[in-house]
Amino acid sequence: MSGAGSNLTDSDLITKRRQRFVSGLMIIIWGVLVGRLVQIQVASGDQFTSQASRQQIDEVTISARPGDILDRRGRLLATTLKVPSLFIDPSRLDDPETTISDLSQIIDIKTDRLLRLLNAYRTKKFLWVKRQLSEEEVLSIKESDLDWNVLGLRDEFKRFYPQQTLARHVLGIRDIDGKGRGGIEQFFDKDLKGRSGVRRYVRDARGQMLEMLEEVTIAPEMGTSIVLTLDSVIQLYAEQALDELVERVQPFSASTIVLDPRSGEILAMASRPNLVLDSEDEMPSNAWTNHAIASAYEAGSTFKPLVAAWALEQNAIELNENFHCEWGAYRMGTRVLRDHHSYGVLGLDEILIKSSNIGMAKIGERLGNDELHQLAIKLGFGRRTGIELPGEAGGILRPLDRWDDYSTGSIPMGHELSVTPVQMIAAHAMLANRGQRVSPHLIRDYVTETSSPQQVLVSEMIRPEIAKWIVETALVGVIEEGTGHRAKIEGLSVFGKTGTAQKYNPEGGYFDDRHVSSFICGAPADNPRALVLVCVDEPTSETQSGGTVAAPYASKILESTIRQLDLYASQDRR
């Protein structure tokens, strides 16, 4: 019996083997599962915890408040305030058409565009409806029956310009997204806009905020405020005079600069046509251009005092020397130079007072092309001044090897090279500053971790006694008895120089009926405190000379400037 019971059939053996195999397989599977669980819990625990955290934690950027822009006496030119903007959650919107229709009854919105955006972003949780609302719009929205489970208000920063369009080309603008466009706003965008912060929060599976994580919030850093060299009152006087000029002569463009020749500080800078943002679609195509720094023109006769001073500095001529002006016609090589009037023998001061082309050409022959080219280089022509604004042009100064005998007569008359208004007033500031060349600049004060106001470059170019004679004798004579007599100011010793240059024709030669009329003046002659340049591109008046078109308005700006500086001086003494 026992022997018979211990004998297993083949079927029993197969069954037992299957049981052992299944048991072993189960042990292996359970071992793998346990090992994987250990790996997840121990080896990869941090990774999955981080992933789960990322799925629950979201963040939003906190915009920094841009810094202010102020004038030299602390007057606010640009500032920033918080204003509400309206947004919508497209993912919660059941009936876009009805919602948009309801909104359009309350505020002015572009319904077709908004409907397209809502249909395109139905799964998104955020979409702007209208940004930077007015106080009236906010009040209307809050008094409405809109669904605030779908809509919401969020504060944004908006740029305000308290002086409205004053100094618009210098300031530029800060657009709705906080980006600087043009002027100081663009040039110092990184410093002005500050550093954005971050706010992190926990959200649920439906995206709703559950908890703000203050301990991991990064605070925004306010932008740097900048103090300009501009004076708002002088700027206003300059712009009012420029507007009067534009109204009278209807030019293609016009610009003016007021500069302190001792420091290189720009007290006013304006350009027309003006940049008026409320009517941007109707503005002329050149309204964005700051012509004071970006439009180059042939200097004309305003270049003559600089050539005369350089010839004296290089001992190419004598101060008391006389030049025969050939009774109005002088042959140089293949051409005949002419003066507007027939002159015989003229002294150096008379050449400048009467603006004799022939007299200047003879001085150019004394200097030669090498020295004339060196003068232009030392004055900074052909390269940017480095003023703190975007879009500055460098003008045109051809290489010396492209000059010829024709250039020897043309350059001293201010032809064959082009300059910008800011280059020209900086060059004349050298004469007014007793031969010391100072770089023009617009920034008076600002300091950050990475930057500070540019170094003002000062270098002696002309001996003081030469610069003094040019200003107090020759250029005062231009006002008292020459082409600048319309710039006289009673009780003030004014010096200046007119310029009238034909515009270059790209097809060759010059236009007969297109001119750039300019005038530069300063006061008082014995201790210049301010220089004014007015430059008018293509005036439509019958007479286009700089002495007629530009001089009266430059004089008006200069008188207002000196009066304002005197007022400040008396106030500061109290």
XYZ file of C-alpha atoms in Angstrom, residues 52-58 89 92 125 201-212:
22
model
C 4.906 66.807 -8.251
C 5.797 70.176 -6.759
C 6.275 71.695 -10.212
C 2.855 70.417 -11.219
C 1.295 72.229 -8.239
C 3.389 75.426 -8.043
C 3.050 78.214 -10.592
C -10.285 83.498 -18.559
C -14.317 79.363 -18.367
C -6.642 80.803 -18.627
C 1.798 80.089 -5.549
C 0.254 76.612 -5.159
C -2.647 75.754 -7.474
C -5.090 72.840 -7.604
C -5.814 70.533 -10.527
C -8.226 73.112 -11.987
C -5.569 75.813 -11.855
C -7.087 77.749 -8.955
C -4.700 79.437 -6.519
C -4.637 77.726 -3.128
C -1.752 79.317 -1.270
C 0.769 82.127 -1.858
